Short mmCIF file of C-alpha atoms and ligand atoms in Angstrom, two decimals:
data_model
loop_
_atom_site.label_atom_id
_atom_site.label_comp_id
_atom_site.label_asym_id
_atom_site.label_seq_id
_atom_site.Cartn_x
_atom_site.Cartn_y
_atom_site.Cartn_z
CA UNK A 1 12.18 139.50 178.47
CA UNK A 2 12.97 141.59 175.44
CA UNK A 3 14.86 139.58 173.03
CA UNK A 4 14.33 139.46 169.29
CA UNK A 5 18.21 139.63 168.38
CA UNK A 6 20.20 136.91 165.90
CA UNK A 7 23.45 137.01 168.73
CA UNK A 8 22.95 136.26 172.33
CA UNK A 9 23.34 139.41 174.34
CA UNK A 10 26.96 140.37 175.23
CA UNK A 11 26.58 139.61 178.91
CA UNK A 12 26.01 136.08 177.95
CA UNK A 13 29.36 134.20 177.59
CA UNK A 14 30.02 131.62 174.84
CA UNK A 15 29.16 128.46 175.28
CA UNK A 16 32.14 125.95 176.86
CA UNK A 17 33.60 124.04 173.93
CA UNK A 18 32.53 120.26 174.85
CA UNK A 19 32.12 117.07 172.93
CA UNK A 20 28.97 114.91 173.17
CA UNK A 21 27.35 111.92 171.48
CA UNK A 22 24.23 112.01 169.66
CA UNK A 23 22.67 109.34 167.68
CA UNK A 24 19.74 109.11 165.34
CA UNK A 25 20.34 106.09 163.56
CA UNK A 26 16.42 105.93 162.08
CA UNK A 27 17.13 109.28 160.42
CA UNK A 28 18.33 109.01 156.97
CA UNK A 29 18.94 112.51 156.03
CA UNK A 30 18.96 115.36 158.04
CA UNK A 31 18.48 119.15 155.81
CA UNK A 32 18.86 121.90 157.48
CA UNK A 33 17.16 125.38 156.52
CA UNK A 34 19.12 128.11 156.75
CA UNK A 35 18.91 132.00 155.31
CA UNK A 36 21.16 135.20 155.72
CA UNK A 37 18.07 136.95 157.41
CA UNK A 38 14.61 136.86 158.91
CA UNK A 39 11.41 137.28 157.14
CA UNK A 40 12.49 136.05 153.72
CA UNK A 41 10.26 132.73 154.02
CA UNK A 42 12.65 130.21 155.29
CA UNK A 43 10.04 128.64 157.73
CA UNK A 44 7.41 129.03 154.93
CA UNK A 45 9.56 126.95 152.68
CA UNK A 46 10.68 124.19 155.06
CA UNK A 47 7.14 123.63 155.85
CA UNK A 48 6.31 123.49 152.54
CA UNK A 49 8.78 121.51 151.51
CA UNK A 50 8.18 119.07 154.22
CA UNK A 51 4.69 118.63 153.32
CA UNK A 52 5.82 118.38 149.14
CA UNK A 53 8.59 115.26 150.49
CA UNK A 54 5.58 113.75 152.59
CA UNK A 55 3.19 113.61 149.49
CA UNK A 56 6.18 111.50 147.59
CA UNK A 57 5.14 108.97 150.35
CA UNK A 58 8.81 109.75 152.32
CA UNK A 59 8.70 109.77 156.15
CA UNK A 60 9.77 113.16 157.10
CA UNK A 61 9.70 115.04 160.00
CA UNK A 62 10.60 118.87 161.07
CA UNK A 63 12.11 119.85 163.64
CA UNK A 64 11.26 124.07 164.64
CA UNK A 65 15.07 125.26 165.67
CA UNK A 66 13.87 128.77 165.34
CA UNK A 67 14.65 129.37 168.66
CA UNK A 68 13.86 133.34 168.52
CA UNK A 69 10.31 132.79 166.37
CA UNK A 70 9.10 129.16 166.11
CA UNK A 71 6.59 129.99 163.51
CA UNK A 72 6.28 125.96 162.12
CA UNK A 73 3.30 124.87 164.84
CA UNK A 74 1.50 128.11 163.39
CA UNK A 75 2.49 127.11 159.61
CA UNK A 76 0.94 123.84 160.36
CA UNK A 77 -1.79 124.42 162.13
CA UNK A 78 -0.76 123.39 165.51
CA UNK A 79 -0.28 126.79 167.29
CA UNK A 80 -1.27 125.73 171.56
CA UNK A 81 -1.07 122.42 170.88
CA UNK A 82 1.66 119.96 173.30
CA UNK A 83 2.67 116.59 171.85
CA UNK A 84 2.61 114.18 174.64
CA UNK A 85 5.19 112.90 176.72
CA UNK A 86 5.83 110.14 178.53
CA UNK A 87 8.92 111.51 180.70
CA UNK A 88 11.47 110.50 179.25
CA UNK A 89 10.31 110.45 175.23
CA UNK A 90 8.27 113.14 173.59
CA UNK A 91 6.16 112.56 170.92
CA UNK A 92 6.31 114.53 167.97
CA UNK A 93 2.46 116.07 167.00
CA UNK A 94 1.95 115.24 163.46
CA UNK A 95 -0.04 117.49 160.43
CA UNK A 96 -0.11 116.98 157.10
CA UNK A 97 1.87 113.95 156.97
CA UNK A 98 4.59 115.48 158.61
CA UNK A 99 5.97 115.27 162.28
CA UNK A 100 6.81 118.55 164.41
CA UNK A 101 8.63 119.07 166.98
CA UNK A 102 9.16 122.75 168.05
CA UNK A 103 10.11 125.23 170.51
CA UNK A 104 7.36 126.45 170.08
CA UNK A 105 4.52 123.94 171.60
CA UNK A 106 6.69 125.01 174.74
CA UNK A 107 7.30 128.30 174.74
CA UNK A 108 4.29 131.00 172.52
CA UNK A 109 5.20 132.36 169.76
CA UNK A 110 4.32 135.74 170.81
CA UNK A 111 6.90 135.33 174.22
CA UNK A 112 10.41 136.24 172.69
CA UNK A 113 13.01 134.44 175.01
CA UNK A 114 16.42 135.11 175.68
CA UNK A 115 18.40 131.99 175.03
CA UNK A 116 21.88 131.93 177.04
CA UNK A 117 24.20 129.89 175.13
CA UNK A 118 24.27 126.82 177.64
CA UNK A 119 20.62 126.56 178.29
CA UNK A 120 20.25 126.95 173.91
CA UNK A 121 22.11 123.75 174.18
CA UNK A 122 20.59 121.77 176.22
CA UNK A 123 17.56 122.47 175.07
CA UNK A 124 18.28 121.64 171.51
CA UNK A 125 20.24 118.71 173.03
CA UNK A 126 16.64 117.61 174.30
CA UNK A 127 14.57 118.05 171.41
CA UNK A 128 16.98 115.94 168.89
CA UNK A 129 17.86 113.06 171.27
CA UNK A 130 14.46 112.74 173.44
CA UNK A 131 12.22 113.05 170.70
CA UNK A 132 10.94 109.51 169.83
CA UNK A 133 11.25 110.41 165.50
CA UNK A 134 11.18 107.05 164.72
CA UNK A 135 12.43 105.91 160.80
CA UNK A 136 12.58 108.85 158.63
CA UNK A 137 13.71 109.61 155.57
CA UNK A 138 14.07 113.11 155.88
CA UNK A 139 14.85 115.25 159.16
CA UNK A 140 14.56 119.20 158.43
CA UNK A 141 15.53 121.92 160.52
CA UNK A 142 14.17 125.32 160.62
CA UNK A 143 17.47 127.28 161.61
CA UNK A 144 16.98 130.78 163.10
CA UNK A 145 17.30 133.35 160.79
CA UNK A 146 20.84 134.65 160.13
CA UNK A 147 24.46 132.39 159.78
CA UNK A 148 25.67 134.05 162.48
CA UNK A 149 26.40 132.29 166.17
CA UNK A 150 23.00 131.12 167.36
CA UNK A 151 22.93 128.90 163.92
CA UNK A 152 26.67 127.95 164.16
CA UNK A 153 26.24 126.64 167.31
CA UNK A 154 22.80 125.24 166.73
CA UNK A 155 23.72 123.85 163.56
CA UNK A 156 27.14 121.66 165.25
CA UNK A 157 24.41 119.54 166.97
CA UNK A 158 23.90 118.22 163.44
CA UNK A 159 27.11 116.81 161.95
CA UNK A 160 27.08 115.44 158.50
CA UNK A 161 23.60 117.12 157.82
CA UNK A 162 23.00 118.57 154.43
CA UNK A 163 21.96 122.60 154.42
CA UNK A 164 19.54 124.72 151.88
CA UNK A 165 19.67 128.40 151.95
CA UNK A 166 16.55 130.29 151.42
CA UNK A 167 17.21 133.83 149.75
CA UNK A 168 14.94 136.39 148.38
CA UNK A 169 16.18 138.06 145.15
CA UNK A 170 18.01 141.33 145.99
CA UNK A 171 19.96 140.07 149.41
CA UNK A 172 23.54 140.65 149.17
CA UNK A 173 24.57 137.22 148.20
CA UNK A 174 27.93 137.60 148.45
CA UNK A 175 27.89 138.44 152.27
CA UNK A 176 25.25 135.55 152.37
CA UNK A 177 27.49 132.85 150.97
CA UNK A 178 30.51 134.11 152.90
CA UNK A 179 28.33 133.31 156.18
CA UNK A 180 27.13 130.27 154.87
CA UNK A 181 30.16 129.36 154.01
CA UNK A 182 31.92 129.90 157.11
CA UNK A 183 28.87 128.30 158.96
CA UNK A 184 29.38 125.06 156.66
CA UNK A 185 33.31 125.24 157.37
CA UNK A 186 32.39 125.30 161.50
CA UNK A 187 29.98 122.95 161.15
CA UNK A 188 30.59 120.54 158.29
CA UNK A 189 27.26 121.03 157.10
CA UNK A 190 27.22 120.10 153.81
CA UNK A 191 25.54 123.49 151.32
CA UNK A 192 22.98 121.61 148.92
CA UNK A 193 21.53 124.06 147.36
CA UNK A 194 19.39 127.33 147.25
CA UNK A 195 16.04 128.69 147.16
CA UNK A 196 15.08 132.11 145.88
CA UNK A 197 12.10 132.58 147.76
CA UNK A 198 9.52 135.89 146.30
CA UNK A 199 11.14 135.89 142.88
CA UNK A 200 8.01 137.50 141.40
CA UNK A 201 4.51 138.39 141.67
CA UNK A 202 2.37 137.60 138.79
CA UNK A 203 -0.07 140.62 137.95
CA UNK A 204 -3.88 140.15 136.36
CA UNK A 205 -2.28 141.02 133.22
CA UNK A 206 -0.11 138.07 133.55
CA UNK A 207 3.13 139.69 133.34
CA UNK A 208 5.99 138.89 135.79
CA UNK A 209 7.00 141.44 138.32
CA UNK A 210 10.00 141.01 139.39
CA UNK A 211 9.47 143.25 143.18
CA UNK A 212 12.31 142.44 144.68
CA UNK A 213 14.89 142.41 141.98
CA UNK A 214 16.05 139.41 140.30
CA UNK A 215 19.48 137.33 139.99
CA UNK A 216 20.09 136.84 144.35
CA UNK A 217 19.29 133.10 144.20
CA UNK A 218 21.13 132.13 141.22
CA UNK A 219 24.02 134.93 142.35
CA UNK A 220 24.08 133.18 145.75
CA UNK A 221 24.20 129.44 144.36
CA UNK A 222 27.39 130.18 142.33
CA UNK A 223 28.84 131.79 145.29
CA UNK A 224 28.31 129.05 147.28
CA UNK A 225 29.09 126.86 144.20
CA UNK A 226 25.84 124.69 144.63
CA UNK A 227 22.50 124.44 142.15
CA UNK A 228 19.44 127.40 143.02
CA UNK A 229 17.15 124.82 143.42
CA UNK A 230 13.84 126.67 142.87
CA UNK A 231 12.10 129.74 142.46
CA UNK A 232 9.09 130.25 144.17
CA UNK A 233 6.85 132.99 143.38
CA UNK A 234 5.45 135.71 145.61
CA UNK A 235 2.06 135.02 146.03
CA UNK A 236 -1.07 136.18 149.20
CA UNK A 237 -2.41 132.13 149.23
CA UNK A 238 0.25 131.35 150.72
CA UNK A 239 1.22 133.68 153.29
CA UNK A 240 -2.63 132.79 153.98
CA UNK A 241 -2.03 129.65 153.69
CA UNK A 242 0.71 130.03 156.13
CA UNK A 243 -1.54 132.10 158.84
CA UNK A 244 -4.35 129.27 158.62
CA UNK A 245 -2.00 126.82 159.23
CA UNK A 246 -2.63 124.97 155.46
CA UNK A 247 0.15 124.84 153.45
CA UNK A 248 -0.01 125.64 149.80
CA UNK A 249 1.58 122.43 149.28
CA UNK A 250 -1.36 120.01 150.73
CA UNK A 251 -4.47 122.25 149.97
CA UNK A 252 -3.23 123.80 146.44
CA UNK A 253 -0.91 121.05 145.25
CA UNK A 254 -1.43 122.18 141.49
CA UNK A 255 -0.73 126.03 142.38
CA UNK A 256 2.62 127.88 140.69
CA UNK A 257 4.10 127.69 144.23
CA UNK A 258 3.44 123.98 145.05
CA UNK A 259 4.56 123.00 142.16
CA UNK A 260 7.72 124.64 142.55
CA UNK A 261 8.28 123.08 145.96
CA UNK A 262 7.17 119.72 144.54
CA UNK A 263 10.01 120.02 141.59
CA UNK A 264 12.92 120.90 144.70
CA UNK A 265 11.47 118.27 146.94
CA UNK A 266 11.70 115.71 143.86
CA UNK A 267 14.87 117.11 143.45
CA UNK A 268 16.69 116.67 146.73
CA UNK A 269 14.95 113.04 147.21
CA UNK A 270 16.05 111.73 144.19
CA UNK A 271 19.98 113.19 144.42
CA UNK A 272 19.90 112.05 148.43
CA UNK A 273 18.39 108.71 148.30
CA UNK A 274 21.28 106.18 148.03
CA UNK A 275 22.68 108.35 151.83
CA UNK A 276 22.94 105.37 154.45
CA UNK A 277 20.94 105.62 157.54
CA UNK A 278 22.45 108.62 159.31
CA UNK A 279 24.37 108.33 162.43
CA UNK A 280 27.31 110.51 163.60
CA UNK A 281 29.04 112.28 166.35
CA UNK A 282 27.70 114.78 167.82
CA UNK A 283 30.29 117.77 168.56
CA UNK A 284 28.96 120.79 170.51
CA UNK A 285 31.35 124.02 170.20
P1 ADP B 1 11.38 133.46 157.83
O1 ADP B 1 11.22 132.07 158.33
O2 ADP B 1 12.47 133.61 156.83
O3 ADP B 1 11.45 134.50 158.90
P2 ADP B 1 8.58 133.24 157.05
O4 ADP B 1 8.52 131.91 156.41
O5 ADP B 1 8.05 133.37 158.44
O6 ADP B 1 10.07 133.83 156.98
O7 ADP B 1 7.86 134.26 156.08
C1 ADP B 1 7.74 135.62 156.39
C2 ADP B 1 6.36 136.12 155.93
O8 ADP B 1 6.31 136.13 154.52
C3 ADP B 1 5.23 135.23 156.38
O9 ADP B 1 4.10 136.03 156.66
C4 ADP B 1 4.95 134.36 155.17
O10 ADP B 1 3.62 133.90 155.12
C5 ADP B 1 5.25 135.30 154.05
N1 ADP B 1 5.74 134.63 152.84
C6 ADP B 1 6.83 133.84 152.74
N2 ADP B 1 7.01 133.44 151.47
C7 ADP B 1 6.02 134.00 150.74
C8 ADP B 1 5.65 133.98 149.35
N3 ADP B 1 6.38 133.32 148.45
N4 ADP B 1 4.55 134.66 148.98
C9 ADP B 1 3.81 135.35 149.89
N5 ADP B 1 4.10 135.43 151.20
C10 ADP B 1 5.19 134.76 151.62
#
């Protein structure tokens, strides 16, 4: 099995438009996590994030669609674990005051698996609707990387749902947004905002490097026409932080970085909260 790729492989055929029903009428706002490409900390920030909404006492819960590199059970320490099930209802492990549910506890992280468009579905049909959440304020999903197909069609089991994009500083925004966008038109997903995500590096001197450039986030927000969020430095605690499975957020809540999470997670509770309980049709393309 050799696949690492953002598209399915061309021998597997589109998924059959069809029309199903899915409800999750405990969930009051579902946020999914989305970025242009891999490796520029999406699944760092969702699990931080997460873990920044939990500590403002809100019930929230993630849910690892990174079907090509679950990395959330490692970001939270729960890398081999399996939450239990009872046959029909799984339920989620829990870490840090969040809940996780992810492709990973099934599949290792280290196994890349080729997903074939039907079996993608079902599977993520599964983990939404047979996963006993329970009332939360906040669902969020850890997209794969890219706004290409695999997140298009991922991101249609989610009608309604609100979406962040994570950027670092110097990708092309404008081929970002037009992605996003598109992904937002085929999906109604609903672009909340961005985060610029390694925006500098702080030397012993105390001056700001910017390593990566400067301007993407704030270049991508306009594009998209929504706020940049947050900027959240580049900084080793919390790629360690990350590997030990300890987020910033929990164990260095008064660090640059958790504080920046803490201001977007403030942020997106406090311009989300009057959102009824969600509940919607669920459309699979
Ligand atoms: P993605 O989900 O976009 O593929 P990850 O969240 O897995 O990206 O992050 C990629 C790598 O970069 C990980 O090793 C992570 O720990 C590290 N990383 C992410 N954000 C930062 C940051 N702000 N500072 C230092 N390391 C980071």
């Amino acid at each position: 099995l050799t696949a690492q790729a953002e598209k399915p492989p061309a021998h597997a055929p589109a998924p059959a438009p069809r029309r199903e029903r899915l409800e999750l009428p405990t969930v009051a706002h579902i946020v999914a996590v989305a970025s242009g490409k891999g490796g520029v900390g999406k699944s760092t920030t969702a699990a931080n994030l997460a873990v920044a909404l939990a500590r403002q006492g809100l019930k929230v819960a993630i849910f690892d669609a990174d079907v090509y590199g679950p990395s959330i059970p490692r970001l939270f320490g729960l890398a081999g674990r399996k939450p239990e099930s009872d046959g029909n209802t799984v339920t989620p492990l829990e870490a840090h005051g969040v809940k996780i549910i992810s492709m990973g506890f099934f599949v290792p992280e280290e196994t890349p698996v080729i997903w074939r468009g039907p079996m993608l579905h079902k599977a993520i049909e599964q983990f939404l609707g047979d996963v006993y959440w329970g009332e939360l304020d906040f669902l969020l999903v850890d997209l794969p990387p890219g706004t290409g197909d695999v997140s298009i069609s991922l991101a249609s089991f989610l009608p309604g749902a609100q979406m962040l994009v994570v950027t670092t500083p110097q990708e092309a925004a404008r081929k970002v947004a037009e992605r996003a966008g598109k992904m937002a038109e085929r999906t109604n997903l609903r672009p909340i905002g961005v985060i610029e995500n390694m925006s500098w590096f702080t030397g012993d001197d105390g001056k700001r490097y910017e390593i990566f450039g400067s301007g993407g986030g704030q270049e991508l927000a306009d594009e998209l026409g929504v706020p940049l969020l947050g900027q959240i430095p580049l900084v080793p605690q919390l790629r360690e932080g990350g590997d030990d499975g300890q987020p910033i957020t929990a164990v260095a809540p008064d660090s640059e970085p958790a504080r920046a999470f803490r201001a977007i997670a403030e942020r997106i509770a406090v311009d989300l909260k009057p959102k009824k309980v969600f509940s919607a049709q669920l459309t699979i393309k």
